[in-house]
PDB file of C-alpha atoms in Angstrom:
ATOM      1  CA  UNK A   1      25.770  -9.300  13.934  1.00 44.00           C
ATOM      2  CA  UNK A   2      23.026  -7.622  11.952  1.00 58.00           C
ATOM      3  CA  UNK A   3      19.810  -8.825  11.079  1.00 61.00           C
ATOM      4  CA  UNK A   4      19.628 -12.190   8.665  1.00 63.00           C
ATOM      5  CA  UNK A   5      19.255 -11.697   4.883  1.00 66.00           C
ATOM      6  CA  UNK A   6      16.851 -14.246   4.984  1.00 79.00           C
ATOM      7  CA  UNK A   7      14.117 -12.450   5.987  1.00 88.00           C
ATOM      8  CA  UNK A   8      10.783 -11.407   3.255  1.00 93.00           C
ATOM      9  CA  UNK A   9      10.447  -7.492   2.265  1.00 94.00           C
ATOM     10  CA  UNK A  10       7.350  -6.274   0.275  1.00 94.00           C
ATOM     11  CA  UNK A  11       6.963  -2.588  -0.461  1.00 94.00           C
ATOM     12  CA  UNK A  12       4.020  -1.139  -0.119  1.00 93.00           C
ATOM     13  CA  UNK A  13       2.424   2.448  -0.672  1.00 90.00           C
ATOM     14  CA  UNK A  14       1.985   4.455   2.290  1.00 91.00           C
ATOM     15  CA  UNK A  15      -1.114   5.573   3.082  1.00 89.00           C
ATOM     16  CA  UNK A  16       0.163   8.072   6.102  1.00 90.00           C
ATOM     17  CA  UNK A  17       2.723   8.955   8.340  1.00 90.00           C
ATOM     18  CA  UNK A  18       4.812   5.705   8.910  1.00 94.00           C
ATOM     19  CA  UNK A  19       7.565   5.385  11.400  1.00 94.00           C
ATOM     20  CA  UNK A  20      10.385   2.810  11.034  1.00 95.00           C
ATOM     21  CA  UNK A  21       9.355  -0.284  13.203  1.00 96.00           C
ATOM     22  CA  UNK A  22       5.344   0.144  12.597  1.00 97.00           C
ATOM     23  CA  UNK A  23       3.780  -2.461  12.712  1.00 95.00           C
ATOM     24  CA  UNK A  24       1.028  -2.130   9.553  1.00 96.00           C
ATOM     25  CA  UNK A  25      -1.697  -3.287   8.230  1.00 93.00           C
ATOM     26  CA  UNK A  26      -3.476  -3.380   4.503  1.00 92.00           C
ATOM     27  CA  UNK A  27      -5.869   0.182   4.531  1.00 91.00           C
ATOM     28  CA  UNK A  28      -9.059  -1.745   3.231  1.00 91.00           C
ATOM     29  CA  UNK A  29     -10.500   2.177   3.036  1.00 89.00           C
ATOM     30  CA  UNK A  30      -9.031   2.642  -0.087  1.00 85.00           C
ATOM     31  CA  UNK A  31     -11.732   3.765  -2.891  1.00 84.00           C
ATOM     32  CA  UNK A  32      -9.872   1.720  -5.393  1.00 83.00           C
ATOM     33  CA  UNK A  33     -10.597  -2.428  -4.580  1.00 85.00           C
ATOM     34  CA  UNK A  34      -7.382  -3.234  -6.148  1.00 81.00           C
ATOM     35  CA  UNK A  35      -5.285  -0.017  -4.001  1.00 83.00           C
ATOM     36  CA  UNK A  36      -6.840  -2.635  -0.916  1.00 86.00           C
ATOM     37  CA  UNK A  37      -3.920  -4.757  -1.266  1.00 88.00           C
ATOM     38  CA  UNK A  38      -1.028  -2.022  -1.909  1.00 90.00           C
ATOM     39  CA  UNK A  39      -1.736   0.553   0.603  1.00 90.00           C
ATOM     40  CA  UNK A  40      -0.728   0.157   3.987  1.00 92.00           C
ATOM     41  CA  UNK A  41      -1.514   1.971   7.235  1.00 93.00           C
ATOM     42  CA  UNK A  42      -0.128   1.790  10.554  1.00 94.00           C
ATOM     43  CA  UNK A  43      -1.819  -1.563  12.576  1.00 93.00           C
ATOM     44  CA  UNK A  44      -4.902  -0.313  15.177  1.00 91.00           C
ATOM     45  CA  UNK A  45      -7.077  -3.496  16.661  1.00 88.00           C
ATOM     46  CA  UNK A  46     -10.196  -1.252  17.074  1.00 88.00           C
ATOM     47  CA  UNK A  47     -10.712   0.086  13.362  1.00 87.00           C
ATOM     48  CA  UNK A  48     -11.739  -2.280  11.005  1.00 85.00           C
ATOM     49  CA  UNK A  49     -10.218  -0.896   7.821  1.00 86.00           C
ATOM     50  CA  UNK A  50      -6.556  -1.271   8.704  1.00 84.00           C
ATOM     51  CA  UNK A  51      -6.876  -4.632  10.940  1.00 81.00           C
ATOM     52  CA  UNK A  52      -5.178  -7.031   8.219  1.00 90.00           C
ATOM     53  CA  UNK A  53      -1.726  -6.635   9.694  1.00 92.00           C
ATOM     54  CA  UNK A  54       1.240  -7.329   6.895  1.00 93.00           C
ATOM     55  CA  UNK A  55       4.534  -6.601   8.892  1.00 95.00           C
ATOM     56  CA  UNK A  56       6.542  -4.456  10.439  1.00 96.00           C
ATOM     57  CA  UNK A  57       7.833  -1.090   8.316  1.00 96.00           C
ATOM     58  CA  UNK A  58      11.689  -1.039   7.894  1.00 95.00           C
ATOM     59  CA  UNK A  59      11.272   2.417   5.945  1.00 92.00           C
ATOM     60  CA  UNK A  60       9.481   5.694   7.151  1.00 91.00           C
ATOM     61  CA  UNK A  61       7.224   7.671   5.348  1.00 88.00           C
ATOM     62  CA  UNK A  62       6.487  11.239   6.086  1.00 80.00           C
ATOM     63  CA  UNK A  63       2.695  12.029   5.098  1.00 67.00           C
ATOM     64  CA  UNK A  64       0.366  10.620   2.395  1.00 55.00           C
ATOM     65  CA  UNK A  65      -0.389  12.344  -0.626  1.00 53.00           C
ATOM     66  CA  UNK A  66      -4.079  12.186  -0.722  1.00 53.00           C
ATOM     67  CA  UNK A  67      -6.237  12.765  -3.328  1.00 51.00           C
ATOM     68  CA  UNK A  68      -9.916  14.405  -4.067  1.00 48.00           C
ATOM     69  CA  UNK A  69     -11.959  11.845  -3.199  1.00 51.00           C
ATOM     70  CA  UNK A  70     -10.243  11.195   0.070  1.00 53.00           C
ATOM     71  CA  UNK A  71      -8.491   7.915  -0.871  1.00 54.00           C
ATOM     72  CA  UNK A  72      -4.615   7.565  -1.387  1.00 51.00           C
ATOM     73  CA  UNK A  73      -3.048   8.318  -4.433  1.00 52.00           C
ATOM     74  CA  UNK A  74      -0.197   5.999  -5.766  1.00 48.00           C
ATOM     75  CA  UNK A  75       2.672   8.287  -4.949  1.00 50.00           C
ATOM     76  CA  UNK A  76       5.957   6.360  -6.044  1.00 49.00           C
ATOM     77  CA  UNK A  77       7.540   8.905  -3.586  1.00 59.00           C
ATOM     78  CA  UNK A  78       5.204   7.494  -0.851  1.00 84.00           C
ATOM     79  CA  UNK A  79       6.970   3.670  -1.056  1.00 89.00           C
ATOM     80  CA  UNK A  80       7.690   1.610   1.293  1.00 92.00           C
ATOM     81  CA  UNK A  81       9.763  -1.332   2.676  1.00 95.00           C
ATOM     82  CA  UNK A  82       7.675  -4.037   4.901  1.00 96.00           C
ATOM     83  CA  UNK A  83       9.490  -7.143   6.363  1.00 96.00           C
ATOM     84  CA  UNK A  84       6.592  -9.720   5.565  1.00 95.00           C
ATOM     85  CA  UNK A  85       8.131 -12.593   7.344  1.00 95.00           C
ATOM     86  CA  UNK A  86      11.158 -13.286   8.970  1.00 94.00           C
ATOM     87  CA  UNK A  87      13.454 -11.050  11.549  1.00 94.00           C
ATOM     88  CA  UNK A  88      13.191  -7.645  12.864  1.00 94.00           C
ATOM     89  CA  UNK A  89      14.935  -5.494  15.448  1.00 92.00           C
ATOM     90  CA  UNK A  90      13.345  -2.308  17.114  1.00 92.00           C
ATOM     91  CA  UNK A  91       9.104  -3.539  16.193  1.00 95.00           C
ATOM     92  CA  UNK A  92       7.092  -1.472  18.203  1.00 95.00           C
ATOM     93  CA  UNK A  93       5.262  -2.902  20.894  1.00 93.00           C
ATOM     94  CA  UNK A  94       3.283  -1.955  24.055  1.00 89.00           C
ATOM     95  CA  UNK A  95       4.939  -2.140  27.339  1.00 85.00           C
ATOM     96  CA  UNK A  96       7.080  -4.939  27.902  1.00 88.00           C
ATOM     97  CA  UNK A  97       7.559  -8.437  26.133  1.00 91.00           C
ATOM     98  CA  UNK A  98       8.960 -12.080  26.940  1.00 93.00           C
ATOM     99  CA  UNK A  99      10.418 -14.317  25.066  1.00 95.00           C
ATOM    100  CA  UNK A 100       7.684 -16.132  23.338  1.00 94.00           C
ATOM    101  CA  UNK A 101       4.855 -14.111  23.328  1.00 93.00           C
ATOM    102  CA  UNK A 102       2.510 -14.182  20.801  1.00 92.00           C
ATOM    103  CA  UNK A 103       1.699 -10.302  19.216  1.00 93.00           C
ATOM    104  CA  UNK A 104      -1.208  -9.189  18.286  1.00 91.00           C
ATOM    105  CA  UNK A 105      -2.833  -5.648  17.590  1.00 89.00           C
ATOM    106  CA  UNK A 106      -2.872  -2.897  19.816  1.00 90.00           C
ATOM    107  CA  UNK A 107      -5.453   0.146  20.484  1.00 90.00           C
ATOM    108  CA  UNK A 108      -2.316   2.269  19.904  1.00 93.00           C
ATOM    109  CA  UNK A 109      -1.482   2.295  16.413  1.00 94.00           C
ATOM    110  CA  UNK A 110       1.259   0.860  15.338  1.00 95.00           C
ATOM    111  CA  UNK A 111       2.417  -0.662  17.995  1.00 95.00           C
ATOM    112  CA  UNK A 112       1.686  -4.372  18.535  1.00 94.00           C
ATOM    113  CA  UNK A 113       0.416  -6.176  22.209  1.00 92.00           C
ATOM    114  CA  UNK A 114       0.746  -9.655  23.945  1.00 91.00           C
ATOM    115  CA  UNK A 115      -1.792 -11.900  22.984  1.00 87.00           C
ATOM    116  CA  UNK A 116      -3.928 -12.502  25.446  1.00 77.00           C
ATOM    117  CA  UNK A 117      -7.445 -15.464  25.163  1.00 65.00           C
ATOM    118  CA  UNK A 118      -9.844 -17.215  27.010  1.00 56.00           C
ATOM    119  CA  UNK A 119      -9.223 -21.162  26.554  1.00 56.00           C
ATOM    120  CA  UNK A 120      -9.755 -22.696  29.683  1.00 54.00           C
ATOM    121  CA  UNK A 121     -13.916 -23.939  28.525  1.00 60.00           C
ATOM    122  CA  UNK A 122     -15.216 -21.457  31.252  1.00 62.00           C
ATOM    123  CA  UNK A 123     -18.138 -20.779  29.279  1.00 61.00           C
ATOM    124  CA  UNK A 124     -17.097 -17.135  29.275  1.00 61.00           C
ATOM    125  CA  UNK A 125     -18.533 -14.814  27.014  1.00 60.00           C
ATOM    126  CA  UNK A 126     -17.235 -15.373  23.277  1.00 56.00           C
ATOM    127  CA  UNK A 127     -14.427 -12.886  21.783  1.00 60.00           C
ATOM    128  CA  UNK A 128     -12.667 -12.403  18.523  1.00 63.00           C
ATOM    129  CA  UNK A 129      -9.722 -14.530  17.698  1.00 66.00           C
ATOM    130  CA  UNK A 130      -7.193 -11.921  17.501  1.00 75.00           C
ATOM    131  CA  UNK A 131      -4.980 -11.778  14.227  1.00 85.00           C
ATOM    132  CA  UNK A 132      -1.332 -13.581  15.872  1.00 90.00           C
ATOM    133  CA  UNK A 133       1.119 -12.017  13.285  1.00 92.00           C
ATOM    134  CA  UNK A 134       4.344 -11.737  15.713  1.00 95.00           C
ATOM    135  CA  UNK A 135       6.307 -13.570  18.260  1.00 95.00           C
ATOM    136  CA  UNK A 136       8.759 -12.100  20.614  1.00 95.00           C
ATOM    137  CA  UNK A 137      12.158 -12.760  20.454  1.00 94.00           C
ATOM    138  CA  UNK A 138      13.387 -11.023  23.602  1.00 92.00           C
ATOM    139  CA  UNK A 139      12.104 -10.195  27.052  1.00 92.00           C
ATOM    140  CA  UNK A 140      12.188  -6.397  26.411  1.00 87.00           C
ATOM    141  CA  UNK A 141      10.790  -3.652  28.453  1.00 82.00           C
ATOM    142  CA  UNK A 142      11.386  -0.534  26.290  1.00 84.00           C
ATOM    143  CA  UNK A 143       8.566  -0.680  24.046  1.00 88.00           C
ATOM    144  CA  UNK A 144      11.017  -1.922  21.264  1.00 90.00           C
ATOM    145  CA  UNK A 145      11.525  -5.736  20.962  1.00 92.00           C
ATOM    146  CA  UNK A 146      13.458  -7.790  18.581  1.00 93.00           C
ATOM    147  CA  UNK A 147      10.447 -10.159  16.871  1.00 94.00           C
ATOM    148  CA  UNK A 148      10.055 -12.313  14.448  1.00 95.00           C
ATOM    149  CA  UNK A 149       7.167 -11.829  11.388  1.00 95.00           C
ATOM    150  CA  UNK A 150       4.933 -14.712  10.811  1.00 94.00           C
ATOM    151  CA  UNK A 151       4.419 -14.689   6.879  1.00 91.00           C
ATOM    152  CA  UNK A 152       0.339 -13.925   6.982  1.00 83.00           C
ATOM    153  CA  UNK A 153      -2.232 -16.056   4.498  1.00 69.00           C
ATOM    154  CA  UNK A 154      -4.559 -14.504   2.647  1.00 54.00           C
TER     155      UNK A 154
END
């Protein structure tokens, strides 16, 4: 059976090279406050300007068209297609995945990790919440999963 309908697709402008099953994030390096919320990069945990992860690219993109002052242009060539919430087959992910695992971002970007926290009032040292925009649908070993979006707040 193929994927549900009922699923929530945004398109976005991409602001590089985008391979189908990204997972990506809003580029908040855009010169342009207002290209913040349109241009999309793939996901990477350890870079601040692309941590706000969206969803998970059904689309590719080849390259970004980029203009003189180093920011993206809006390239209608350069759209597109982001499942925001709902179902998605093939998400790239880090090593293997169980059913129920939380995602979160990974170093490699992207691709999306297991969640991983401290919660058991060890007094250990603090660390960022990490942004939980994924679940597993599938124990899956070959860095491809079946997962379902969680629709992100603002």
């Amino acid at each position: 059976l193929p994927i549900s309908a009922r699923r929530q697709v945004e398109t976005f402008v991409a602001g590089e090279a985008i391979a189908v099953g990204d997972f990506v994030a809003l580029s908040f390096a855009e010169t342009a406050d207002g290209e913040k919320g349109l241009v999309v990069k793939k996901a990477k945990s350890n870079d601040t300007d692309i941590i706000c992860v969206v969803g998970v690219a059904i689309e590719a993109a080849t390259t970004a068209e980029t203009s003189s002052d180093g920011g993206t242009t809006n390239d209608r060539t350069k759209l597109i297609k982001v499942v925001t919430a709902g179902l998605v087959d093939g998400a790239n992910v880090d090593g293997s995945t169980t059913k129920g695992d939380r995602l979160t971002s990974s170093t490699t970007a992207g691709r999306a990790i297991v969640a991983t926290y401290i919660g058991d009032g060890s007094g250990a040292a603090a660390i960022d919440l990490p942004q939980i925009f994924a679940i597993a649908c599938e124990d899956d070993a070959a860095n491809k999963a079946l997962v379902y979006v969680l629709p992100q707040s603002p």
